PDB file of C-alpha atoms in Angstrom:
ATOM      1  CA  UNK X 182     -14.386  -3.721   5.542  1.00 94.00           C
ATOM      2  CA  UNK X 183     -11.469  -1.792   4.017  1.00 96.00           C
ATOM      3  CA  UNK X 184     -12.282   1.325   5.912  1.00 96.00           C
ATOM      4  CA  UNK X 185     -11.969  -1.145   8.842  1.00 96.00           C
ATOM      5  CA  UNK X 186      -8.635  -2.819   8.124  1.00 96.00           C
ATOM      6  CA  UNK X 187      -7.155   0.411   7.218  1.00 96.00           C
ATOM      7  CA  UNK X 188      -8.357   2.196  10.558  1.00 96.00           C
ATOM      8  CA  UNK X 189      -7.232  -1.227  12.772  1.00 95.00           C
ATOM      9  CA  UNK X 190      -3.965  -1.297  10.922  1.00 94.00           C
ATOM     10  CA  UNK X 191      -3.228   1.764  11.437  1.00 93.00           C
ATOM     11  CA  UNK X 192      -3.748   1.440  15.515  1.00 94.00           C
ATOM     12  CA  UNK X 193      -1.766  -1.524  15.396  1.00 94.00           C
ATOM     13  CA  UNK X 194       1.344   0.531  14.192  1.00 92.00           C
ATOM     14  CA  UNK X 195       0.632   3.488  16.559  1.00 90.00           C
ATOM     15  CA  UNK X 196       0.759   1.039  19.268  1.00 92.00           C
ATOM     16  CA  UNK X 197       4.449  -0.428  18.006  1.00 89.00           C
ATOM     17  CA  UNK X 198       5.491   3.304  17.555  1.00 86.00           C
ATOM     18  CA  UNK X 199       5.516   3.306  13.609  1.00 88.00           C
ATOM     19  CA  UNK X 200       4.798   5.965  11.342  1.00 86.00           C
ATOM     20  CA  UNK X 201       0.811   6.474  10.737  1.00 89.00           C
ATOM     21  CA  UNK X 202      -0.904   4.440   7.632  1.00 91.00           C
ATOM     22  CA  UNK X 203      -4.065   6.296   7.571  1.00 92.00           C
ATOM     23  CA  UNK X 204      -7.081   6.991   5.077  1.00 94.00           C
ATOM     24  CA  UNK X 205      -4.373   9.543   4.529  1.00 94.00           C
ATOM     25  CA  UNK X 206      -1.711   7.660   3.132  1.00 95.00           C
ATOM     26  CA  UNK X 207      -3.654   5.242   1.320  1.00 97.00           C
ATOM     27  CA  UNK X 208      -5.123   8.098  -0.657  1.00 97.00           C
ATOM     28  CA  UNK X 209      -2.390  10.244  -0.651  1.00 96.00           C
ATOM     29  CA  UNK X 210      -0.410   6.693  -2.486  1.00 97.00           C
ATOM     30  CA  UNK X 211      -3.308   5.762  -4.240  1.00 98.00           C
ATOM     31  CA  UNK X 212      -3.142   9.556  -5.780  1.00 98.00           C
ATOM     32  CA  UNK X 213       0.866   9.298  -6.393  1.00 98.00           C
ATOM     33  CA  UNK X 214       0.538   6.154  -8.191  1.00 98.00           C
ATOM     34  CA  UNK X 215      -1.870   6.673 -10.381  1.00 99.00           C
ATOM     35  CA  UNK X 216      -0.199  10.176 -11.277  1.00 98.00           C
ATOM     36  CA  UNK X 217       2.799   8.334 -11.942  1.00 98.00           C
ATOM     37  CA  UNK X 218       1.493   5.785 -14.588  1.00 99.00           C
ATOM     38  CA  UNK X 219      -1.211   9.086 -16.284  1.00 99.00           C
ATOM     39  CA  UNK X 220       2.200  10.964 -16.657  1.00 98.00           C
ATOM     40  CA  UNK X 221       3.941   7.628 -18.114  1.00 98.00           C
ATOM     41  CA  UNK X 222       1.150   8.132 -20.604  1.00 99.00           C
ATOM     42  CA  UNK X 223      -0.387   4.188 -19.608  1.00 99.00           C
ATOM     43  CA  UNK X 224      -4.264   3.441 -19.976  1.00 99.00           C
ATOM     44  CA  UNK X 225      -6.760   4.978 -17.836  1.00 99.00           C
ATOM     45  CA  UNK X 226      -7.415   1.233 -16.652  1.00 99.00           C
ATOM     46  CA  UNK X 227      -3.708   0.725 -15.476  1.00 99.00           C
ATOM     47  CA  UNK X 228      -4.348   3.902 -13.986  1.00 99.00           C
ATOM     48  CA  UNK X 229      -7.787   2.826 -11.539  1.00 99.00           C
ATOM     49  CA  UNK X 230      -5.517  -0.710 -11.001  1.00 99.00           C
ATOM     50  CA  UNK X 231      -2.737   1.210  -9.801  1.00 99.00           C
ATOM     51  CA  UNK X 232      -4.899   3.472  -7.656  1.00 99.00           C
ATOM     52  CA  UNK X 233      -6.733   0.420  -6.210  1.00 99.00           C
ATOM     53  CA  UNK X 234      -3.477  -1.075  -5.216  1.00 99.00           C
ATOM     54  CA  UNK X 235      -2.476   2.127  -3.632  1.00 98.00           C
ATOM     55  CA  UNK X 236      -5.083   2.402  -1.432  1.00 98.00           C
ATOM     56  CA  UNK X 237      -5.261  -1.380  -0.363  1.00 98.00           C
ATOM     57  CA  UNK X 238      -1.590  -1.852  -0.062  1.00 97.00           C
ATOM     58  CA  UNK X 239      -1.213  -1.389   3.887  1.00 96.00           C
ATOM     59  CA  UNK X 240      -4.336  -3.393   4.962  1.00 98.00           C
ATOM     60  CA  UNK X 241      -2.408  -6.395   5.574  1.00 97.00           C
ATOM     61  CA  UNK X 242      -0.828  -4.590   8.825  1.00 96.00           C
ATOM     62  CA  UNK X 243      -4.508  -5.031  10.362  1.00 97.00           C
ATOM     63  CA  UNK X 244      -2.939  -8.936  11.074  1.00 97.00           C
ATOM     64  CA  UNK X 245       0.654  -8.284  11.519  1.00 93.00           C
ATOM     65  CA  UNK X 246       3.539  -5.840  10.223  1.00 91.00           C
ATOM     66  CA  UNK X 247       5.857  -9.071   9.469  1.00 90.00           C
ATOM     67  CA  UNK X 248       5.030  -9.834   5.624  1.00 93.00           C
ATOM     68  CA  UNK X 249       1.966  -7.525   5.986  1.00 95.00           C
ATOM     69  CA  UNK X 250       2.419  -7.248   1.904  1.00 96.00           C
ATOM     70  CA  UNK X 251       1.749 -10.587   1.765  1.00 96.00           C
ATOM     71  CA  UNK X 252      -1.327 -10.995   4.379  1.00 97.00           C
ATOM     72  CA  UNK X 253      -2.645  -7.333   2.204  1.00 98.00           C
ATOM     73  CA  UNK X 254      -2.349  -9.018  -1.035  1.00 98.00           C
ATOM     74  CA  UNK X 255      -4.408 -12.065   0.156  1.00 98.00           C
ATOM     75  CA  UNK X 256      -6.658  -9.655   1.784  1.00 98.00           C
ATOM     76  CA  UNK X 257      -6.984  -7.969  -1.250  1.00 99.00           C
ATOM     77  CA  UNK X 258      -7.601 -10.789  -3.494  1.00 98.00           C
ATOM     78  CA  UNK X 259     -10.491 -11.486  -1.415  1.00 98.00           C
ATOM     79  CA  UNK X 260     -12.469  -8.374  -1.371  1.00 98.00           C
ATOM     80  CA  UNK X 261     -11.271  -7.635  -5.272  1.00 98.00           C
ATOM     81  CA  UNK X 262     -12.902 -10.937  -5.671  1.00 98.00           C
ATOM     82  CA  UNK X 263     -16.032 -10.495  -4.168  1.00 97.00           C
ATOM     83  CA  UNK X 264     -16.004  -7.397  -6.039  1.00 97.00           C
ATOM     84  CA  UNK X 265     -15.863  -9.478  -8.963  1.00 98.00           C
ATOM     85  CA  UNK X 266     -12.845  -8.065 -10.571  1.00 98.00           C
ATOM     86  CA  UNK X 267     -11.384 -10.257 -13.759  1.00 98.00           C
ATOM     87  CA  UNK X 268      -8.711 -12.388 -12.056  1.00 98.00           C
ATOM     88  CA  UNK X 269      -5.672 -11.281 -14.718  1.00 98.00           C
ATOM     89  CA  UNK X 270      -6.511  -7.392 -12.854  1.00 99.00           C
ATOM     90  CA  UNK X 271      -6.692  -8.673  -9.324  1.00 99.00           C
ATOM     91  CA  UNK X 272      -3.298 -10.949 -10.482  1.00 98.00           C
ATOM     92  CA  UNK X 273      -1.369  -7.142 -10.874  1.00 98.00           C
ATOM     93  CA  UNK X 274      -2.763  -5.464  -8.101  1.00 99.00           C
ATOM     94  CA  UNK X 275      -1.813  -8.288  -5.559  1.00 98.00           C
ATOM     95  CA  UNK X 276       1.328  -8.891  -6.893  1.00 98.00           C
ATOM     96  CA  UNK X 277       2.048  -5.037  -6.576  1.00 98.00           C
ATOM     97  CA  UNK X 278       0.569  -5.489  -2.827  1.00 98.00           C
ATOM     98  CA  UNK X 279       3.225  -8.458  -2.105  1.00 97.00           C
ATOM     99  CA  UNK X 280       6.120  -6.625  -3.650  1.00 96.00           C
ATOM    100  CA  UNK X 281       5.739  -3.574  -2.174  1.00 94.00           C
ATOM    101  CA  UNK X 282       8.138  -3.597   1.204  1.00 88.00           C
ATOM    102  CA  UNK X 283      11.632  -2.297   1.084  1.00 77.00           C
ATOM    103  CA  UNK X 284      12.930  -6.324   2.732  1.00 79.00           C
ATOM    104  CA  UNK X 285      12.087  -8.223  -0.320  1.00 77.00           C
ATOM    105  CA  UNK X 286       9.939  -6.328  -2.147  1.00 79.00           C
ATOM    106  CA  UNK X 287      10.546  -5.896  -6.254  1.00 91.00           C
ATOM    107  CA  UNK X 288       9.050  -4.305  -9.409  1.00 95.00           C
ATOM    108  CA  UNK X 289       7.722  -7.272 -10.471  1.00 96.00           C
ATOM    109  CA  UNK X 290       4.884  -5.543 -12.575  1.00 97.00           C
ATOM    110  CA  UNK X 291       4.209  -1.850 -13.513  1.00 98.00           C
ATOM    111  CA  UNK X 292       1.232  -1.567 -10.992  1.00 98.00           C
ATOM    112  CA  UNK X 293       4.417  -2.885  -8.706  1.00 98.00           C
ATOM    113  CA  UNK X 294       6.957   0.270  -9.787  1.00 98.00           C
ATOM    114  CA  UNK X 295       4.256   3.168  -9.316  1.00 98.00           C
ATOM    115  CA  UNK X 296       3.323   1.878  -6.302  1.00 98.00           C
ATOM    116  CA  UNK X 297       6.409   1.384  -4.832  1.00 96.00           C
ATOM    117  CA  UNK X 298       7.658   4.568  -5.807  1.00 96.00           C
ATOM    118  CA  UNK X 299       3.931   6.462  -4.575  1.00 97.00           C
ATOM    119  CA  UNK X 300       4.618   4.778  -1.270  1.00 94.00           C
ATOM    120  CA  UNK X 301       8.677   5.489  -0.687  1.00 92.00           C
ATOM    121  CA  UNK X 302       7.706   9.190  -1.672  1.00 93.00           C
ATOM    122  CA  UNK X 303       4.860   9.770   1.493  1.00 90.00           C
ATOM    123  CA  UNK X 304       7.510  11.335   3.512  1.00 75.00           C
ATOM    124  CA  UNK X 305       5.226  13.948   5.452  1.00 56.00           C
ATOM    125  CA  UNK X 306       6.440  14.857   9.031  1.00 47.00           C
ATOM    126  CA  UNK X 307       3.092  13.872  10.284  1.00 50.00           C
ATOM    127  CA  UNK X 308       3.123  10.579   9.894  1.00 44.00           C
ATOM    128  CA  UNK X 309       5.970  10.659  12.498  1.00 48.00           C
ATOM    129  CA  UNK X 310       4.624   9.100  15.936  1.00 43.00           C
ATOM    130  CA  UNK X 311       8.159   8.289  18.193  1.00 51.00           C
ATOM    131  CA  UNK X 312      10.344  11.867  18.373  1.00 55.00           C
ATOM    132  CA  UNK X 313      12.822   9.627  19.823  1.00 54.00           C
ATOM    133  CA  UNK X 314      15.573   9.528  17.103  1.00 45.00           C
ATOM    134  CA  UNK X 315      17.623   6.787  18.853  1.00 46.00           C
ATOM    135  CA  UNK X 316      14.626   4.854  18.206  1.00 53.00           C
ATOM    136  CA  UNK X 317      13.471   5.360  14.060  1.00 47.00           C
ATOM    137  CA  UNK X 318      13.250   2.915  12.139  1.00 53.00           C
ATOM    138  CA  UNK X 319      14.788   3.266   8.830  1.00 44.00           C
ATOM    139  CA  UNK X 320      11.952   1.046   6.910  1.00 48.00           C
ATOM    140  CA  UNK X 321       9.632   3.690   7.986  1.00 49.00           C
TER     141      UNK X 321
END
């Protein structure tokens, strides 16, 4: 199912022209973030939460790009659920999930801050899909 929502997602931007949000970015922010909180010296645990949230944090865009933080983190509370997760760690990761987007996104936890920080820092030039500059998008 994630592979799937990831994948759809993922086609949905290409076809709006936005930068990709592959496999490779959710493991390449799933990585960052959990780096970030290991070298913060936080628990091992906040540092699989963290990675979980970096991985699932783009799935919402499978249903729409508007709010997709918000559609991910319900998304995410489902399949964390049926993974049967304890509902205080599934409470941090989709909280970090809704909070994530530059718009209205905040901090609000520190599974939040690393991820935010993992995701603002995938900057790779091949995640680029419109060469039209006129065009860019600054949120991406």
């Amino acid at each position: 199912m994630v592979q799937s929502f990831i994948e759809t997602g993922n086609q949905n931007l290409g076809a709006m022209g936005y930068t990709e949000h592959s496999y490779r970015h959710a493991g390449l922010v799933s990585n960052i973030a959990s780096n970030i909180l290991e070298r913060l010296d936080y628990s091992q645990r906040d540092c699989e939460l963290v990675a979980i949230a970096g991985y699932l944090h783009d799935i919402g865009n499978v249903i729409t790009r508007y709010n997709h933080g918000q559609s991910g983190a319900y998304l995410a509370m489902k399949i964390l659920q049926d993974l049967e997760m304890s509902w205080d760690e599934v409470a941090l990761i989709i909280g970090a999930i809704g909070n994530h987007e530059e718009e209205y996104g905040q901090p609000v936890n520190k599974i939040a801050a690393a991820l935010i920080l993992a995701d603002k820092s995938d900057v790779h030039s091949s995640r680029v899909r419109n060469p039209d500059v006129a065009n860019f998008d600054i949120h991406e």
